[in-house]
Short mmCIF file of C-alpha atoms in Angstrom, two decimals:
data_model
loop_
_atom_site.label_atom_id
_atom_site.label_comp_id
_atom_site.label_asym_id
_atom_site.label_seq_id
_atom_site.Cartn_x
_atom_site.Cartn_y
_atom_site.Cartn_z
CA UNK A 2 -15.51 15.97 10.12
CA UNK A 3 -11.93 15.09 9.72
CA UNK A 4 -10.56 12.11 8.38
CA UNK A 5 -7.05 10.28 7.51
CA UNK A 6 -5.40 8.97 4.42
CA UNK A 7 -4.24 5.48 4.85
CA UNK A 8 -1.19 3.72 4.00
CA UNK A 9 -0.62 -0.27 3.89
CA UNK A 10 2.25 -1.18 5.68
CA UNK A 11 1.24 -5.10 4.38
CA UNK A 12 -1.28 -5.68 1.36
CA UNK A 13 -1.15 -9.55 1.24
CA UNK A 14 -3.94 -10.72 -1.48
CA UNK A 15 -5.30 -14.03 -1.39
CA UNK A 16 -6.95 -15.23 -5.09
CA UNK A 17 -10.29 -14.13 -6.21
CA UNK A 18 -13.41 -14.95 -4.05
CA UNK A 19 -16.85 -16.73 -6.14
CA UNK A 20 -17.94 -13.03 -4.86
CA UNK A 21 -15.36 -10.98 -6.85
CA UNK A 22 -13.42 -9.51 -3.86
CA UNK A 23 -9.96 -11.37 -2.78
CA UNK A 24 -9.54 -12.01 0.75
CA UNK A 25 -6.98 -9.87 2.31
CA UNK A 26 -4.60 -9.25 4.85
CA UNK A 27 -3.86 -5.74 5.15
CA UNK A 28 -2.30 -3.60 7.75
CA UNK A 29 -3.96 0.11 7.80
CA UNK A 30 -2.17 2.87 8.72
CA UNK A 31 -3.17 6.05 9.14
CA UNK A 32 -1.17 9.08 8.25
CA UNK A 33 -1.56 12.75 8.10
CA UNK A 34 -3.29 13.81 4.91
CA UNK A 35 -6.36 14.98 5.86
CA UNK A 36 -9.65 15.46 3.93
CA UNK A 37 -13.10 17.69 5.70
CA UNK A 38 -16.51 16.84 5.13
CA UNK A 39 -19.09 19.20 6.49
CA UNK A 40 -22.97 18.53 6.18
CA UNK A 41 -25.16 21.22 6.18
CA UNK A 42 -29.20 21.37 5.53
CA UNK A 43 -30.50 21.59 1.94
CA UNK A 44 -34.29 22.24 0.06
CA UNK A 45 -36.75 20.31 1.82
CA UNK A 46 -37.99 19.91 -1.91
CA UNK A 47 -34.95 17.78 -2.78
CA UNK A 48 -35.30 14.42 -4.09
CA UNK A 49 -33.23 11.74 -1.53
CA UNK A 50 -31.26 12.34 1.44
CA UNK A 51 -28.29 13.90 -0.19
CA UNK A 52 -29.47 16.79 -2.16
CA UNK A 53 -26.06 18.06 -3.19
CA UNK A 54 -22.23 17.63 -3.14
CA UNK A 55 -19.46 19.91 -3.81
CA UNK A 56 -15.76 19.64 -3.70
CA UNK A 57 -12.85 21.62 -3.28
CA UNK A 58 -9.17 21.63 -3.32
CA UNK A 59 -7.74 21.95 0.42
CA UNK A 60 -4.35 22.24 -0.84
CA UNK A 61 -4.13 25.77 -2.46
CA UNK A 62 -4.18 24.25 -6.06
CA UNK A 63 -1.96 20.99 -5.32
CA UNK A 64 -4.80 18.39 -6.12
CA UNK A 65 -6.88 20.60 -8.66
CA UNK A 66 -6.68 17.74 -11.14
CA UNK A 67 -7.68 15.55 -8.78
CA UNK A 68 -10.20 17.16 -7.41
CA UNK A 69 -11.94 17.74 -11.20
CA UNK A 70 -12.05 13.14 -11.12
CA UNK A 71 -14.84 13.57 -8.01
CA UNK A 72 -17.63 12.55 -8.76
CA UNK A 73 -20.25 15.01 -7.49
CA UNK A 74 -23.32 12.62 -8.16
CA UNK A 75 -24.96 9.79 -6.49
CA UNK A 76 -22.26 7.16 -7.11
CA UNK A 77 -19.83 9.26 -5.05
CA UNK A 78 -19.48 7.42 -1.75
CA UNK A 79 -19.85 9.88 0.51
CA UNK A 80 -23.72 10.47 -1.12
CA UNK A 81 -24.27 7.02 -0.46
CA UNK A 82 -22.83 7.06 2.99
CA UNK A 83 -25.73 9.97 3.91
CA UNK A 84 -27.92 7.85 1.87
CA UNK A 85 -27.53 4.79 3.50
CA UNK A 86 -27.70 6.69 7.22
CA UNK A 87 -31.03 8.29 5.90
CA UNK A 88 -32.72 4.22 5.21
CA UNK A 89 -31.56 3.18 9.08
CA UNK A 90 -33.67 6.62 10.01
CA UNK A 91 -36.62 5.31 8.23
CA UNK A 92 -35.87 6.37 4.55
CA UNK A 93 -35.45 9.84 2.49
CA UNK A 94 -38.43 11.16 3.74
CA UNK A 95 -37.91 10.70 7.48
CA UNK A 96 -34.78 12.69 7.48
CA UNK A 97 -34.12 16.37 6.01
CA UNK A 98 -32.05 16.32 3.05
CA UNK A 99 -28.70 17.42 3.43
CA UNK A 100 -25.82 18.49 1.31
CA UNK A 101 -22.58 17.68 1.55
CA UNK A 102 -18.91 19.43 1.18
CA UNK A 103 -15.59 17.37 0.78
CA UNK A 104 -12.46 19.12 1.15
CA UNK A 105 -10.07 17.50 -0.66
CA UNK A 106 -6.45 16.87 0.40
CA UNK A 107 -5.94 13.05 -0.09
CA UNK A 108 -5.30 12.09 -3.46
CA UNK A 109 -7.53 10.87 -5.77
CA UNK A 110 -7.78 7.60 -6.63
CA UNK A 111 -4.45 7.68 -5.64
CA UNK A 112 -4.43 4.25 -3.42
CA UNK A 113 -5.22 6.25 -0.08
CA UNK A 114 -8.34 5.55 0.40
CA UNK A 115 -10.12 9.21 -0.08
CA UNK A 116 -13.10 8.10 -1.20
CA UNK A 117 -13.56 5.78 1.63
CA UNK A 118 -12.46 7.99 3.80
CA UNK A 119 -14.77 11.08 2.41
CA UNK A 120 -17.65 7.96 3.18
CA UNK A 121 -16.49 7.38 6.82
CA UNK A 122 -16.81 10.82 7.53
CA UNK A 123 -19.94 11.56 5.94
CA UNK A 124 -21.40 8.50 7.62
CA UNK A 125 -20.17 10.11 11.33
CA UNK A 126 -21.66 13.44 10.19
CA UNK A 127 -25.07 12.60 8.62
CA UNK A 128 -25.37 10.22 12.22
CA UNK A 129 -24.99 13.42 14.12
CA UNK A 130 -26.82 15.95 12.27
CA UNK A 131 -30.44 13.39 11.98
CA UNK A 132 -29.36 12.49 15.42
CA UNK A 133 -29.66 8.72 14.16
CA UNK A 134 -28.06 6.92 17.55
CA UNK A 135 -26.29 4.85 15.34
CA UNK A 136 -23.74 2.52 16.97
CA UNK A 137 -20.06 2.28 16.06
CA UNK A 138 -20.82 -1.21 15.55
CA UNK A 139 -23.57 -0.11 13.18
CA UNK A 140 -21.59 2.39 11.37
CA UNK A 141 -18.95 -0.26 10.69
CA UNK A 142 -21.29 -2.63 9.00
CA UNK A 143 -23.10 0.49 7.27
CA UNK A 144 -19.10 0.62 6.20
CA UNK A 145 -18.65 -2.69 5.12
CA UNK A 146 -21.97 -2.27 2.31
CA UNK A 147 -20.07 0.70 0.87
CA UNK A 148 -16.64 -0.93 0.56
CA UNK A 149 -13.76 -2.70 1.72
CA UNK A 150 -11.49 0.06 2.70
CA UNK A 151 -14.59 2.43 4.43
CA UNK A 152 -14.28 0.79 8.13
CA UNK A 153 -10.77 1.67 8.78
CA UNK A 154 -11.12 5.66 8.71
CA UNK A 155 -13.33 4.96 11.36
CA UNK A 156 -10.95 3.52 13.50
CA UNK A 157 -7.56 5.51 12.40
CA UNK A 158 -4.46 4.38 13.96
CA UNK A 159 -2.93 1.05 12.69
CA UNK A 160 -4.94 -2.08 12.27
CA UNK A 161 -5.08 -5.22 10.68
CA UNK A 162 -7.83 -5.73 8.03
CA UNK A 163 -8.85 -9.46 7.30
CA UNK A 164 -12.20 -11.02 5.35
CA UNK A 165 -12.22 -8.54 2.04
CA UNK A 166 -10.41 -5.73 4.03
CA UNK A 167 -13.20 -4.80 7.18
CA UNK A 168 -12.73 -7.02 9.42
CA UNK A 169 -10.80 -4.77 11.91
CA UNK A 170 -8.30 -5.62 14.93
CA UNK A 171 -6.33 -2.81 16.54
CA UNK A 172 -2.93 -3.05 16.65
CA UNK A 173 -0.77 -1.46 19.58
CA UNK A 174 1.74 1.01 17.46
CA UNK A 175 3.76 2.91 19.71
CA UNK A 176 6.22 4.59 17.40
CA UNK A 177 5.82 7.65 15.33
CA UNK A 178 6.37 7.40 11.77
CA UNK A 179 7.51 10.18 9.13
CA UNK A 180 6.12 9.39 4.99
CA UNK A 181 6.84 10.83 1.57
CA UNK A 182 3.95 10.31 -0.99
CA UNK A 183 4.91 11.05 -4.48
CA UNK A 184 1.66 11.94 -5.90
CA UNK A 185 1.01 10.94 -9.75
CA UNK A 186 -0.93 12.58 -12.72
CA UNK A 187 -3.84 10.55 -13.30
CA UNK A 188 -4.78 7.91 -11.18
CA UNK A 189 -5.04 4.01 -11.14
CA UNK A 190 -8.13 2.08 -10.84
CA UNK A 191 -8.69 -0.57 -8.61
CA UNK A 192 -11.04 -3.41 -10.09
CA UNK A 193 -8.62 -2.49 -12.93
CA UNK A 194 -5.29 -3.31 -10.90
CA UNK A 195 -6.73 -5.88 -9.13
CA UNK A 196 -7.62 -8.08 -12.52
CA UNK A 197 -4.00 -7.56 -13.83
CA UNK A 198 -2.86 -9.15 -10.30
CA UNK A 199 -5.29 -11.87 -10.82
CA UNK A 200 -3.05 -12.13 -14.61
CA UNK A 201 -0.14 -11.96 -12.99
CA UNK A 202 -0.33 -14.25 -10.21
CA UNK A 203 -3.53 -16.82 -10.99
CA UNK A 204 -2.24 -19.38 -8.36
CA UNK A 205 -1.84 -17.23 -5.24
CA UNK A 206 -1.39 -18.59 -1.79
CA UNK A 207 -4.13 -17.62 0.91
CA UNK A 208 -3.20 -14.20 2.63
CA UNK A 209 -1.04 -14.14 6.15
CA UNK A 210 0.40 -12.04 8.65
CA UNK A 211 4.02 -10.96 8.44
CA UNK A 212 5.11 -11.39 12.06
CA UNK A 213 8.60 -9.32 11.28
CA UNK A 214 6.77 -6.49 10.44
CA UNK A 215 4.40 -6.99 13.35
CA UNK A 216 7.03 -7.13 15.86
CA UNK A 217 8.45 -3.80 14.32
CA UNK A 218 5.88 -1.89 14.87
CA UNK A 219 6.02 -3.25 18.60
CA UNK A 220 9.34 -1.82 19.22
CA UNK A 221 8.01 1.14 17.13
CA UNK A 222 11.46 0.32 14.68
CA UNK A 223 11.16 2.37 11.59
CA UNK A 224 14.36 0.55 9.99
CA UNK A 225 12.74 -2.62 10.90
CA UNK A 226 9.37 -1.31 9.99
CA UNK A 227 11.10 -0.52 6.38
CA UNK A 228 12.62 -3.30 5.89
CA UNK A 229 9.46 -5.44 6.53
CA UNK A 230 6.63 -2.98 4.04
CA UNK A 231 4.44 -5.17 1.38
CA UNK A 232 2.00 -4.95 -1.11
CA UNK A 233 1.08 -7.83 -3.07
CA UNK A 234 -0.55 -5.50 -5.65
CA UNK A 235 2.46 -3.33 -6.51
CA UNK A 236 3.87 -5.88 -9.87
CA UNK A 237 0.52 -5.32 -11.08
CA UNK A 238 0.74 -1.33 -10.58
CA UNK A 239 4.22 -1.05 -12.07
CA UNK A 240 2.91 -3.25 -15.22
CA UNK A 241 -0.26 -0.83 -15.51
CA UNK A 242 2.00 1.92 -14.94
CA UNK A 243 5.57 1.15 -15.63
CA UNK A 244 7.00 4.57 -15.18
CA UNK A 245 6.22 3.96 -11.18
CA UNK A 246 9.47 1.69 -11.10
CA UNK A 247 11.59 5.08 -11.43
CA UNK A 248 10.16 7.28 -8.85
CA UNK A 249 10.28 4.52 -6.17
CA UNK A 250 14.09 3.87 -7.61
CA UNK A 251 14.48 7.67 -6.91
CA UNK A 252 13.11 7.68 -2.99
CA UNK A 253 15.72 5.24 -2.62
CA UNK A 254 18.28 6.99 -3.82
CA UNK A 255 17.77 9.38 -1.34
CA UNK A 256 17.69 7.30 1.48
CA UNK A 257 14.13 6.26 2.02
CA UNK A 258 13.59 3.12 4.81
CA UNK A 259 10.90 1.57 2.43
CA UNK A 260 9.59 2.22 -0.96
CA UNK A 261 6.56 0.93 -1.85
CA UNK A 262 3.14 1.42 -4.31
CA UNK A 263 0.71 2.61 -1.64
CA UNK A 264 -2.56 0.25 -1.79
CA UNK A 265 -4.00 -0.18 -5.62
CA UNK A 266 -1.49 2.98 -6.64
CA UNK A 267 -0.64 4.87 -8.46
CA UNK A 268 0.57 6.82 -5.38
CA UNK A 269 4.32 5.69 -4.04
CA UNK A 270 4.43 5.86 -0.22
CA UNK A 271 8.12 6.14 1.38
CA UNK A 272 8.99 5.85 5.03
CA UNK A 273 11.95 8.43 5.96
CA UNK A 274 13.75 8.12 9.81
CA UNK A 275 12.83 11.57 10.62
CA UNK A 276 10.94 14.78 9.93
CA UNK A 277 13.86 16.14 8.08
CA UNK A 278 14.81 12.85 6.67
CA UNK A 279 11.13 13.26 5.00
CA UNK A 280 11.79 16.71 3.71
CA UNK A 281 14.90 15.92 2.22
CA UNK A 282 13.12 12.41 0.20
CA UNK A 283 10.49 14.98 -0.82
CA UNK A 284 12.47 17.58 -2.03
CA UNK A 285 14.78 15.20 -3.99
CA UNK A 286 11.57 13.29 -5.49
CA UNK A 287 10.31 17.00 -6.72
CA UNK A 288 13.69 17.63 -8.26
CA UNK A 289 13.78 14.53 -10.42
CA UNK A 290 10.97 15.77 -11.97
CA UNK A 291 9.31 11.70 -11.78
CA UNK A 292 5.79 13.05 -9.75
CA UNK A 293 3.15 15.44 -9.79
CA UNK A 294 4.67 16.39 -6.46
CA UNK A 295 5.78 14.89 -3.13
CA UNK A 296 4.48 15.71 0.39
CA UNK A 297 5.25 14.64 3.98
CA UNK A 298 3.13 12.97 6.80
CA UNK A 299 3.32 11.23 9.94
CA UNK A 300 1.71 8.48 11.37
CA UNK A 301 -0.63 7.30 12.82
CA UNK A 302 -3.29 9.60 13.61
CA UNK A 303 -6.84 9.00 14.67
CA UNK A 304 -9.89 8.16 12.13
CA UNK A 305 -12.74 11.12 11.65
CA UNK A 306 -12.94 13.44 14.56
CA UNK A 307 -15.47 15.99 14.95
CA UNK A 308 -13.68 19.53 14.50
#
């Protein structure tokens, strides 16, 4: 399987829930960066439905740090994906344990969603190779037990997440739209950024729409479209990591439509007015020496496809 990065065009938080999540209005969008997942058979001894998970680095050596923070155990979501399609079979020992490969390309825990999207995909692939006639409407709510952000990859394109984030409505996005990501050492986590938000901003409104931006992706606008990018989360980013003020200060310097924290961070997303636009805000961001490196994407693309 193949499956997207995402990219919030709007993050509006809401305050924290009695359950610990916030409720959310956030607009998915999903962009080039690819990561594979590929299930193949495993032991029959194995214990569980997952019997083993490996990872590599798609890139040629771009995300080997990142790829050495992926967890290859059972908390990694993509084992509990397979796990999860294995109990709607009937349990472990209905099913024939499988193992699992992620090829990595999306950052990690980098604000993309990789790890959600590594879990879409597995769920899709485990569904296929048990033969489980699972739904779409059943992998969406397998989805919504492994996280808020898991649904979406699902879907791809551009949507609008409500509830804690997977509660899903299409949205009609006509344009196509070219993106910078400065990738950062290290990464950011979320329950971590989430808390200093709660710090930072204990009375916050309930989450809405921003019609300005919906209407710009309407008229597929990418100036409007720039002009209109949000993330409620980013003050609480830049405090965690300060020296994220800088490299968004730099994509603007060179032009970029929007600059903006990408989800929970620590990755900055910028939108660019054309192919070469992008590889000119890339190539400036790698010269100023503020990022791990920079690469280019369009969007949006469809969620995990079979290749």
């Amino acid at each position: 399987m193949r499956v997207p990065a995402k990219v919030n065009l709007q993050l509006a938080v809401g305050p924290a829930r009695e359950d610990g999540y916030h409720d959310l209005v956030n607009v998915f969008h999903a962009v080039a960066l690819f990561d594979e997942v590929t299930v193949t058979g495993a032991d029959s001894r194995a214990e569980g439905a997952c019997a083993g998970l490996g990872v590599e680095d798609a890139t040629g050596g771009g995300l080997a740090g990142h790829v050495a923070r992926v967890p290859v155990d059972g908390t990694n979501l993509a084992a509990r994906a397979a796990e999860l399609v294995a109990e709607a079979c009937g349990g472990p020992g209905a099913v024939a344990p499988v193992r699992l490969l992620l090829r990595k390309a999306i950052p990690v825990a980098g604000g993309m969603a990789g790890g959600s999207a590594d879990a879409a995909a597995a769920l899709v692939a485990c569904n296929a190779w048990w033969d489980a006639g699972l739904t779409r409407e059943d992998l969406l709510a397998l989805a919504a037990r492994l996280g808020s952000d898991v649904a979406f990859p699902l879907l791809g394109g551009t949507a609008v997440g409500t509830g804690r984030g997977e509660v899903l409505t299409p949205v009609e996005s006509p344009g196509r739209y070219h993106w910078v990501f400065a990738l950062a050492e290290g990464g950011l986590s979320t329950p971590e950024v989430f808390a200093a938000y709660d710090r930072l901003r204990p009375e916050a409104p309930a989450p809405a729409g921003d019609p300005e931006l919906m209407a710009a992706l309407a008229a597929g606008d990418a100036r409007r479209l720039g002009a209109a990018l949000s993330n409620d989360l980013q003050p609480a980013a830049l405090e965690l990591r300060p020296e994220l003020g800088a490299v968004l200060e730099c994509g603007r310097a060179a032009g970029a439509l929007g600059a903006f924290v990408s989800g929970s961070g620590p990755t900055c997303a910028f939108l660019a007015a054309s192919a070469d636009h992008a590889a000119a805000v890339a190539g400036a961001l790698e010269e100023s020496g503020r990022c791990e490196r920079a690469v280019t994407a369009h969007g949006d693309v469809p969620g995990a496809t079979l290749l």
